[in-house]
Amino acid sequence: MMGYGLEAGDLARGIELERLVTGDLGVRQANGLFRITGRKSRFVKPFGLRVSLDQIEDILREQGLSAAVTGSDSMIAIAVEGQPDIQKISNSLVEELQLPTSILDIVAVSNLPVLANGKTDYRSILREAEARSRAHQAAISDKGLLPLYAAAFPKKLVTDALSFVELGGDSLNYVLLAAEIEDRIGHLPDGWEEMPVRALDALVPARTDISAETSIRWVDSEIVLRALAICAVVANHASNWPVGGGVVALIVLVGFNLARFQFTRFVSGQFGRFVLRMATRILIPYYLLLCGYALFVKPVSMASWLLLSNYEGRFGSLLEPYWFIEAFFQSLLVMLVIGLPPPVRRFASVRPFGFGICLMAAAVASKILAAHFANSGHLLDRTPDELFVYLALGWCIHFARSPVQRAAMMAIAVCFGSMSLRWVDSSWWHIFGPAGRGTWVVLTAALLLYFRRFPLPNFARSIAVALSAASFTIYMIHILPITVLRFRIGLDIPIVTIVLAILVSYAVHVGIALCGRIWARGLVSREA
């Protein structure tokens, strides 16, 4: 291993290398020899999944095909000699690799391109595939729904073959996109989140001013629930009105949307990536708030920094309302741990509704055990053992497809609600929390199960969409204007305090969104 010899004289120089980093990958065999299995550079990571390009070539070789495979983190380009069945190849690779069809660019060639040294010209294959992709995107970028998806997912390569779920959509970017699609199409198709963009484009009518045709529009019940729940949270903190329990609706929606948008990631073992993404989107603002509190008010306890303050209370503090952020993240970690064993994920993939029932039964059992042995009543039911049952309920509601399953979920929701409302005088029914939760549980279940969409006047629909889209920002910000108005200025008009708190929070949301768009445009300009 002397190194590279460029001329005859180099061979007389002797060994000049102690090691040569070739990027080859191999295995040591029983006889002590090494077998080269591929190259380190022959891996790509579409959607965060590590894919071996050599493995794809091996798969195609086993099918009797001569192919060259190259790619990037956003595309896998495949050139196949002869006249193969492109659709058959695509279907087999999608099934084998568990990747969306849209990431594959497969072409038939008479001969695989080679370099002057006889090696496969992978660069030219990838270059031509990227040129085809750019031409395709340019042809459709000025029409249809693709620009809406590109705006919702600014950091991803968006094509018209991808769906909302495949792009990694979640409840935080669902609301506005759903409203925009409904405005373009005139209605929100059932299961739209799993439909590719091109399928939704086919439903867009020639006229796009549908919203002007009627003063009544249909709206997703989840959007209305989220808007009502966040308004109830603000009202609960700004007044003495009996509107508590809105967070339970939010927890049910968490479970509902985990099943709706993250089921594939959960059963494939990729749920950890989703939890990490939620951590960056939710916990970073929370920690910034903690830093501001520590700088301008008083030191923050270690439990708060560790996301465990819901186990100590923080009662009477400006930070008290943020227990929900910690309980939410802790619940996601519980789901992550539950999904670690492969047999659990296999069971969930085959019987998602049955898995949800088991999840709910385990959550109820944990509530009973915690109530009798942990004595956490002083924490006001703000811990995952108290709330996880509602997350499981949301999961089951999404997968309740038959009339019997929906009726069973509604009956369970009424049972949970009655326990919270204390309709029966029993010593252990208190484990289902304050009375206000009962109404929210029943209302949320009824709307999600039987009234998935209902009509609203245009102005009311616009308000619901705006509040729902800004719900996270409203939750994070609203306590600050409430503190100033109610406790600093002494304003004792609840409705004024509530409205001003929501307006200030929404203004912050709009400002953050505007800054995000400006930053995204700058990033695109720099890349261009």
mmCIF file of C-alpha atoms in Angstrom, residues 160-483:
data_model
loop_
_atom_site.group_PDB
_atom_site.id
_atom_site.type_symbol
_atom_site.label_atom_id
_atom_site.label_comp_id
_atom_site.label_asym_id
_atom_site.label_seq_id
_atom_site.Cartn_x
_atom_site.Cartn_y
_atom_site.Cartn_z
ATOM 1 C CA ASP A 160 -46.740 16.684 -6.118
ATOM 2 C CA ALA A 161 -46.396 12.954 -5.441
ATOM 3 C CA LEU A 162 -46.036 13.448 -1.690
ATOM 4 C CA SER A 163 -48.811 13.680 0.880
ATOM 5 C CA PHE A 164 -49.100 15.740 4.050
ATOM 6 C CA VAL A 165 -48.270 12.687 6.173
ATOM 7 C CA GLU A 166 -45.283 11.673 4.012
ATOM 8 C CA LEU A 167 -43.868 15.189 4.367
ATOM 9 C CA GLY A 168 -43.949 14.845 8.152
ATOM 10 C CA GLY A 169 -46.965 17.018 8.793
ATOM 11 C CA ASP A 170 -48.293 17.457 12.289
ATOM 12 C CA SER A 171 -50.997 19.327 14.153
ATOM 13 C CA LEU A 172 -48.924 22.533 14.205
ATOM 14 C CA ASN A 173 -48.966 23.043 10.424
ATOM 15 C CA TYR A 174 -52.199 21.190 9.732
ATOM 16 C CA VAL A 175 -54.718 23.956 10.394
ATOM 17 C CA LEU A 176 -53.751 26.601 7.861
ATOM 18 C CA LEU A 177 -52.992 24.087 5.113
ATOM 19 C CA ALA A 178 -56.361 22.378 5.630
ATOM 20 C CA ALA A 179 -58.147 25.735 5.415
ATOM 21 C CA GLU A 180 -56.242 26.713 2.252
ATOM 22 C CA ILE A 181 -57.035 23.389 0.569
ATOM 23 C CA GLU A 182 -60.713 23.770 1.431
ATOM 24 C CA ASP A 183 -60.703 27.291 -0.006
ATOM 25 C CA ARG A 184 -59.210 26.011 -3.277
ATOM 26 C CA ILE A 185 -61.335 22.869 -3.649
ATOM 27 C CA GLY A 186 -64.546 23.989 -1.975
ATOM 28 C CA HIS A 187 -64.542 21.134 0.520
ATOM 29 C CA LEU A 188 -61.972 19.160 2.501
ATOM 30 C CA PRO A 189 -61.792 15.603 1.106
ATOM 31 C CA ASP A 190 -61.896 12.764 3.618
ATOM 32 C CA GLY A 191 -58.385 11.481 4.246
ATOM 33 C CA TRP A 192 -56.820 14.429 2.412
ATOM 34 C CA GLU A 193 -53.745 14.244 4.640
ATOM 35 C CA GLU A 194 -52.782 10.907 3.019
ATOM 36 C CA MET A 195 -53.550 11.979 -0.553
ATOM 37 C CA PRO A 196 -50.652 13.108 -2.791
ATOM 38 C CA VAL A 197 -50.709 16.729 -3.891
ATOM 39 C CA ARG A 198 -51.468 15.770 -7.494
ATOM 40 C CA ALA A 199 -54.610 13.911 -6.400
ATOM 41 C CA LEU A 200 -55.835 17.005 -4.566
ATOM 42 C CA ASP A 201 -54.925 19.175 -7.560
ATOM 43 C CA ALA A 202 -57.274 17.101 -9.681
ATOM 44 C CA LEU A 203 -60.141 18.162 -7.410
ATOM 45 C CA VAL A 204 -59.505 21.897 -7.765
ATOM 46 C CA PRO A 205 -62.268 23.420 -9.911
ATOM 47 C CA ALA A 206 -61.613 25.901 -12.688
ATOM 48 C CA ARG A 207 -62.917 28.754 -10.505
ATOM 49 C CA THR A 208 -61.032 29.408 -7.275
ATOM 50 C CA ASP A 209 -63.203 32.123 -5.728
ATOM 51 C CA ILE A 210 -65.387 29.542 -3.981
ATOM 52 C CA SER A 211 -65.398 31.385 -0.685
ATOM 53 C CA ALA A 212 -67.308 34.247 -2.286
ATOM 54 C CA GLU A 213 -70.146 31.990 -3.406
ATOM 55 C CA THR A 214 -71.626 31.379 0.037
ATOM 56 C CA SER A 215 -71.623 32.922 3.465
ATOM 57 C CA ILE A 216 -71.681 29.503 5.143
ATOM 58 C CA ARG A 217 -68.637 27.216 4.981
ATOM 59 C CA TRP A 218 -67.895 23.775 6.356
ATOM 60 C CA VAL A 219 -65.050 23.508 8.854
ATOM 61 C CA ASP A 220 -63.186 20.623 10.455
ATOM 62 C CA SER A 221 -64.439 20.045 14.005
ATOM 63 C CA GLU A 222 -60.849 19.678 15.207
ATOM 64 C CA ILE A 223 -60.150 23.274 14.194
ATOM 65 C CA VAL A 224 -63.185 24.507 16.125
ATOM 66 C CA LEU A 225 -62.291 22.379 19.153
ATOM 67 C CA ARG A 226 -58.754 23.700 19.256
ATOM 68 C CA ALA A 227 -59.990 27.294 18.990
ATOM 69 C CA LEU A 228 -62.607 26.804 21.729
ATOM 70 C CA ALA A 229 -60.135 25.025 23.999
ATOM 71 C CA ILE A 230 -57.473 27.720 23.752
ATOM 72 C CA CYS A 231 -60.087 30.434 24.393
ATOM 73 C CA ALA A 232 -61.248 28.482 27.455
ATOM 74 C CA VAL A 233 -57.662 28.265 28.728
ATOM 75 C CA VAL A 234 -57.242 32.031 28.391
ATOM 76 C CA ALA A 235 -60.627 32.674 30.040
ATOM 77 C CA ASN A 236 -59.779 30.313 32.883
ATOM 78 C CA HIS A 237 -56.579 32.238 33.624
ATOM 79 C CA ALA A 238 -58.114 35.690 33.106
ATOM 80 C CA SER A 239 -61.328 35.288 35.103
ATOM 81 C CA ASN A 240 -63.243 33.217 37.614
ATOM 82 C CA TRP A 241 -65.573 31.849 34.960
ATOM 83 C CA PRO A 242 -66.318 28.088 35.188
ATOM 84 C CA VAL A 243 -64.628 27.201 31.906
ATOM 85 C CA GLY A 244 -61.765 25.025 33.180
ATOM 86 C CA GLY A 245 -60.812 21.760 31.542
ATOM 87 C CA GLY A 246 -59.961 22.983 28.054
ATOM 88 C CA VAL A 247 -56.536 21.345 28.322
ATOM 89 C CA VAL A 248 -58.259 17.948 28.322
ATOM 90 C CA ALA A 249 -59.628 18.688 24.863
ATOM 91 C CA LEU A 250 -56.077 19.560 23.784
ATOM 92 C CA ILE A 251 -54.748 16.266 25.215
ATOM 93 C CA VAL A 252 -57.451 14.274 23.388
ATOM 94 C CA LEU A 253 -56.466 16.111 20.203
ATOM 95 C CA VAL A 254 -52.817 15.206 20.853
ATOM 96 C CA GLY A 255 -53.718 11.514 20.869
ATOM 97 C CA PHE A 256 -56.030 11.943 17.887
ATOM 98 C CA ASN A 257 -53.313 13.637 15.821
ATOM 99 C CA LEU A 258 -50.597 11.197 16.875
ATOM 100 C CA ALA A 259 -52.768 8.445 15.410
ATOM 101 C CA ARG A 260 -53.680 10.546 12.396
ATOM 102 C CA PHE A 261 -50.296 11.933 11.401
ATOM 103 C CA GLN A 262 -47.623 9.928 13.233
ATOM 104 C CA PHE A 263 -48.940 6.349 13.100
ATOM 105 C CA THR A 264 -46.540 5.306 10.313
ATOM 106 C CA ARG A 265 -43.559 6.717 12.193
ATOM 107 C CA PHE A 266 -44.678 5.057 15.416
ATOM 108 C CA VAL A 267 -45.029 1.535 13.978
ATOM 109 C CA SER A 268 -41.816 1.841 11.915
ATOM 110 C CA GLY A 269 -39.713 2.833 14.926
ATOM 111 C CA GLN A 270 -39.145 6.426 13.771
ATOM 112 C CA PHE A 271 -41.246 8.059 16.465
ATOM 113 C CA GLY A 272 -38.105 9.324 18.208
ATOM 114 C CA ARG A 273 -37.447 11.718 15.329
ATOM 115 C CA PHE A 274 -40.913 13.182 15.743
ATOM 116 C CA VAL A 275 -40.359 13.626 19.491
ATOM 117 C CA LEU A 276 -37.049 15.346 18.786
ATOM 118 C CA ARG A 277 -38.719 17.669 16.269
ATOM 119 C CA MET A 278 -41.452 18.520 18.762
ATOM 120 C CA ALA A 279 -38.751 19.219 21.342
ATOM 121 C CA THR A 280 -37.131 21.800 19.098
ATOM 122 C CA ARG A 281 -40.421 23.440 18.134
ATOM 123 C CA ILE A 282 -42.022 23.480 21.584
ATOM 124 C CA LEU A 283 -39.291 23.301 24.198
ATOM 125 C CA ILE A 284 -37.034 25.978 22.696
ATOM 126 C CA PRO A 285 -39.727 28.678 23.148
ATOM 127 C CA TYR A 286 -40.427 27.295 26.623
ATOM 128 C CA TYR A 287 -36.769 27.489 27.642
ATOM 129 C CA LEU A 288 -36.518 31.014 26.248
ATOM 130 C CA LEU A 289 -39.451 31.929 28.469
ATOM 131 C CA LEU A 290 -37.715 30.325 31.470
ATOM 132 C CA CYS A 291 -34.568 32.332 30.724
ATOM 133 C CA GLY A 292 -36.564 35.563 30.609
ATOM 134 C CA TYR A 293 -38.280 34.704 33.873
ATOM 135 C CA ALA A 294 -34.944 33.903 35.525
ATOM 136 C CA LEU A 295 -33.433 37.179 34.306
ATOM 137 C CA PHE A 296 -36.257 39.574 35.126
ATOM 138 C CA VAL A 297 -38.341 37.955 37.875
ATOM 139 C CA LYS A 298 -36.567 35.376 40.026
ATOM 140 C CA PRO A 299 -34.470 32.208 39.726
ATOM 141 C CA VAL A 300 -36.103 29.158 38.185
ATOM 142 C CA SER A 301 -36.111 25.861 40.043
ATOM 143 C CA MET A 302 -34.124 22.905 38.770
ATOM 144 C CA ALA A 303 -37.383 20.991 38.330
ATOM 145 C CA SER A 304 -38.478 23.555 35.761
ATOM 146 C CA TRP A 305 -35.265 23.231 33.774
ATOM 147 C CA LEU A 306 -35.663 19.438 33.866
ATOM 148 C CA LEU A 307 -39.314 19.690 32.705
ATOM 149 C CA LEU A 308 -40.544 18.204 35.983
ATOM 150 C CA SER A 309 -42.090 21.216 37.689
ATOM 151 C CA ASN A 310 -45.574 19.770 37.224
ATOM 152 C CA TYR A 311 -44.538 17.380 40.010
ATOM 153 C CA GLU A 312 -43.840 20.265 42.394
ATOM 154 C CA GLY A 313 -46.697 22.586 41.440
ATOM 155 C CA ARG A 314 -45.249 26.098 40.992
ATOM 156 C CA PHE A 315 -48.617 27.280 42.330
ATOM 157 C CA GLY A 316 -49.145 31.033 42.307
ATOM 158 C CA SER A 317 -46.177 31.547 40.013
ATOM 159 C CA LEU A 318 -46.264 33.221 36.627
ATOM 160 C CA LEU A 319 -44.953 29.891 35.305
ATOM 161 C CA GLU A 320 -47.758 27.783 36.763
ATOM 162 C CA PRO A 321 -49.880 27.653 33.565
ATOM 163 C CA TYR A 322 -46.998 26.093 31.652
ATOM 164 C CA TRP A 323 -47.347 22.742 33.403
ATOM 165 C CA PHE A 324 -49.152 21.587 30.256
ATOM 166 C CA ILE A 325 -45.983 21.954 28.148
ATOM 167 C CA GLU A 326 -44.136 19.618 30.480
ATOM 168 C CA ALA A 327 -46.995 17.119 30.781
ATOM 169 C CA PHE A 328 -47.351 17.103 26.981
ATOM 170 C CA PHE A 329 -43.662 16.357 26.430
ATOM 171 C CA GLN A 330 -43.641 13.725 29.172
ATOM 172 C CA SER A 331 -46.611 12.033 27.472
ATOM 173 C CA LEU A 332 -44.697 11.949 24.177
ATOM 174 C CA LEU A 333 -41.779 10.290 25.959
ATOM 175 C CA VAL A 334 -44.162 7.703 27.414
ATOM 176 C CA MET A 335 -45.410 6.929 23.894
ATOM 177 C CA LEU A 336 -41.810 6.674 22.701
ATOM 178 C CA VAL A 337 -40.950 4.153 25.430
ATOM 179 C CA ILE A 338 -44.112 2.147 24.776
ATOM 180 C CA GLY A 339 -43.208 1.868 21.105
ATOM 181 C CA LEU A 340 -39.612 0.703 21.630
ATOM 182 C CA PRO A 341 -40.310 -3.097 21.690
ATOM 183 C CA PRO A 342 -40.823 -4.351 18.103
ATOM 184 C CA PRO A 343 -43.668 -6.730 19.128
ATOM 185 C CA VAL A 344 -45.627 -3.737 20.468
ATOM 186 C CA ARG A 345 -45.192 -1.869 17.197
ATOM 187 C CA ARG A 346 -46.178 -4.934 15.185
ATOM 188 C CA PHE A 347 -49.348 -5.299 17.245
ATOM 189 C CA ALA A 348 -50.123 -1.597 16.770
ATOM 190 C CA SER A 349 -49.606 -1.822 13.003
ATOM 191 C CA VAL A 350 -51.948 -4.815 12.675
ATOM 192 C CA ARG A 351 -54.594 -3.740 15.201
ATOM 193 C CA PRO A 352 -54.296 0.015 15.814
ATOM 194 C CA PHE A 353 -57.704 0.243 17.503
ATOM 195 C CA GLY A 354 -56.970 -2.743 19.732
ATOM 196 C CA PHE A 355 -53.611 -1.229 20.623
ATOM 197 C CA GLY A 356 -55.405 1.983 21.607
ATOM 198 C CA ILE A 357 -57.809 0.040 23.846
ATOM 199 C CA CYS A 358 -54.862 -1.637 25.585
ATOM 200 C CA LEU A 359 -53.212 1.766 25.928
ATOM 201 C CA MET A 360 -56.356 3.182 27.503
ATOM 202 C CA ALA A 361 -56.788 0.234 29.874
ATOM 203 C CA ALA A 362 -53.182 0.592 31.041
ATOM 204 C CA ALA A 363 -53.689 4.357 31.496
ATOM 205 C CA VAL A 364 -56.828 3.838 33.612
ATOM 206 C CA ALA A 365 -54.996 1.262 35.717
ATOM 207 C CA SER A 366 -52.098 3.695 36.244
ATOM 208 C CA LYS A 367 -54.563 6.414 37.322
ATOM 209 C CA ILE A 368 -56.126 4.120 39.887
ATOM 210 C CA LEU A 369 -52.763 2.957 41.218
ATOM 211 C CA ALA A 370 -51.392 6.503 41.346
ATOM 212 C CA ALA A 371 -54.512 7.737 43.157
ATOM 213 C CA HIS A 372 -54.258 5.065 45.831
ATOM 214 C CA PHE A 373 -50.506 4.793 46.306
ATOM 215 C CA ALA A 374 -48.874 8.046 45.106
ATOM 216 C CA ASN A 375 -51.403 10.513 46.591
ATOM 217 C CA SER A 376 -50.757 13.209 43.963
ATOM 218 C CA GLY A 377 -54.044 15.057 44.405
ATOM 219 C CA HIS A 378 -52.177 18.167 45.521
ATOM 220 C CA LEU A 379 -50.707 18.378 41.995
ATOM 221 C CA LEU A 380 -54.200 19.082 40.596
ATOM 222 C CA ASP A 381 -54.129 16.206 38.060
ATOM 223 C CA ARG A 382 -51.317 17.759 36.041
ATOM 224 C CA THR A 383 -49.099 14.715 35.565
ATOM 225 C CA PRO A 384 -48.977 12.145 32.728
ATOM 226 C CA ASP A 385 -50.469 9.391 34.895
ATOM 227 C CA GLU A 386 -53.558 11.600 35.220
ATOM 228 C CA LEU A 387 -53.721 12.795 31.601
ATOM 229 C CA PHE A 388 -52.485 9.881 29.493
ATOM 230 C CA VAL A 389 -55.890 8.206 29.467
ATOM 231 C CA TYR A 390 -57.222 11.134 27.430
ATOM 232 C CA LEU A 391 -54.368 10.817 24.945
ATOM 233 C CA ALA A 392 -55.256 7.127 24.553
ATOM 234 C CA LEU A 393 -58.899 8.104 24.093
ATOM 235 C CA GLY A 394 -57.918 10.418 21.222
ATOM 236 C CA TRP A 395 -55.901 7.613 19.595
ATOM 237 C CA CYS A 396 -58.885 5.239 19.799
ATOM 238 C CA ILE A 397 -61.291 7.861 18.454
ATOM 239 C CA HIS A 398 -59.204 8.223 15.297
ATOM 240 C CA PHE A 399 -59.170 4.477 14.651
ATOM 241 C CA ALA A 400 -62.824 3.923 15.608
ATOM 242 C CA ARG A 401 -64.075 3.232 12.090
ATOM 243 C CA SER A 402 -67.117 0.979 12.557
ATOM 244 C CA PRO A 403 -70.406 2.126 14.151
ATOM 245 C CA VAL A 404 -69.836 -0.268 17.060
ATOM 246 C CA GLN A 405 -66.345 1.113 17.710
ATOM 247 C CA ARG A 406 -67.563 4.709 17.554
ATOM 248 C CA ALA A 407 -70.439 3.955 19.907
ATOM 249 C CA ALA A 408 -68.036 2.253 22.318
ATOM 250 C CA MET A 409 -65.717 5.272 22.315
ATOM 251 C CA MET A 410 -68.627 7.636 22.887
ATOM 252 C CA ALA A 411 -69.807 5.492 25.809
ATOM 253 C CA ILE A 412 -66.309 5.486 27.315
ATOM 254 C CA ALA A 413 -66.072 9.279 26.910
ATOM 255 C CA VAL A 414 -69.433 9.706 28.661
ATOM 256 C CA CYS A 415 -68.214 7.384 31.425
ATOM 257 C CA PHE A 416 -65.028 9.431 31.887
ATOM 258 C CA GLY A 417 -67.069 12.620 31.781
ATOM 259 C CA SER A 418 -69.555 11.403 34.360
ATOM 260 C CA MET A 419 -66.704 10.489 36.693
ATOM 261 C CA SER A 420 -65.363 14.028 36.432
ATOM 262 C CA LEU A 421 -68.828 15.521 36.913
ATOM 263 C CA ARG A 422 -69.343 13.431 40.095
ATOM 264 C CA TRP A 423 -72.738 12.122 38.960
ATOM 265 C CA VAL A 424 -72.062 9.085 41.133
ATOM 266 C CA ASP A 425 -70.907 9.525 44.717
ATOM 267 C CA SER A 426 -68.001 7.114 44.915
ATOM 268 C CA SER A 427 -64.700 7.626 46.658
ATOM 269 C CA TRP A 428 -62.499 6.606 43.725
ATOM 270 C CA TRP A 429 -64.260 8.536 40.962
ATOM 271 C CA HIS A 430 -62.280 11.627 41.889
ATOM 272 C CA ILE A 431 -59.317 10.254 39.922
ATOM 273 C CA PHE A 432 -60.824 11.641 36.708
ATOM 274 C CA GLY A 433 -60.148 15.177 37.779
ATOM 275 C CA PRO A 434 -62.100 18.415 38.165
ATOM 276 C CA ALA A 435 -65.717 18.674 37.098
ATOM 277 C CA GLY A 436 -64.944 20.943 34.147
ATOM 278 C CA ARG A 437 -63.067 18.173 32.386
ATOM 279 C CA GLY A 438 -66.167 16.034 32.019
ATOM 280 C CA THR A 439 -67.930 18.461 29.697
ATOM 281 C CA TRP A 440 -64.849 18.868 27.522
ATOM 282 C CA VAL A 441 -64.290 15.103 27.244
ATOM 283 C CA VAL A 442 -67.857 14.448 26.113
ATOM 284 C CA LEU A 443 -67.915 17.439 23.734
ATOM 285 C CA THR A 444 -64.571 16.550 22.160
ATOM 286 C CA ALA A 445 -65.455 12.896 21.662
ATOM 287 C CA ALA A 446 -68.888 13.725 20.194
ATOM 288 C CA LEU A 447 -67.484 16.173 17.643
ATOM 289 C CA LEU A 448 -64.575 13.959 16.566
ATOM 290 C CA LEU A 449 -66.726 10.831 16.323
ATOM 291 C CA TYR A 450 -69.981 12.094 14.832
ATOM 292 C CA PHE A 451 -69.543 15.693 13.688
ATOM 293 C CA ARG A 452 -66.162 15.746 11.984
ATOM 294 C CA ARG A 453 -67.279 18.749 9.941
ATOM 295 C CA PHE A 454 -70.062 21.252 10.359
ATOM 296 C CA PRO A 455 -71.092 24.587 8.820
ATOM 297 C CA LEU A 456 -70.125 27.995 10.161
ATOM 298 C CA PRO A 457 -70.565 31.531 8.851
ATOM 299 C CA ASN A 458 -67.502 32.692 6.941
ATOM 300 C CA PHE A 459 -66.441 35.195 9.593
ATOM 301 C CA ALA A 460 -66.751 32.584 12.381
ATOM 302 C CA ARG A 461 -64.813 30.053 10.331
ATOM 303 C CA SER A 462 -62.040 32.592 9.718
ATOM 304 C CA ILE A 463 -61.796 33.332 13.437
ATOM 305 C CA ALA A 464 -61.714 29.612 14.311
ATOM 306 C CA VAL A 465 -58.961 28.934 11.766
ATOM 307 C CA ALA A 466 -56.879 31.900 12.962
ATOM 308 C CA LEU A 467 -57.175 30.979 16.657
ATOM 309 C CA SER A 468 -56.526 27.303 15.994
ATOM 310 C CA ALA A 469 -53.417 28.021 13.915
ATOM 311 C CA ALA A 470 -52.076 30.353 16.617
ATOM 312 C CA SER A 471 -53.098 28.141 19.569
ATOM 313 C CA PHE A 472 -49.554 27.256 20.631
ATOM 314 C CA THR A 473 -48.383 30.877 20.551
ATOM 315 C CA ILE A 474 -51.521 31.975 22.409
ATOM 316 C CA TYR A 475 -50.836 29.372 25.083
ATOM 317 C CA MET A 476 -47.242 30.528 25.481
ATOM 318 C CA ILE A 477 -47.924 34.285 25.489
ATOM 319 C CA HIS A 478 -51.392 34.882 26.960
ATOM 320 C CA ILE A 479 -50.379 34.793 30.627
ATOM 321 C CA LEU A 480 -48.110 37.834 30.161
ATOM 322 C CA PRO A 481 -50.811 40.336 29.039
ATOM 323 C CA ILE A 482 -53.201 38.824 31.605
ATOM 324 C CA THR A 483 -50.678 39.472 34.372
#
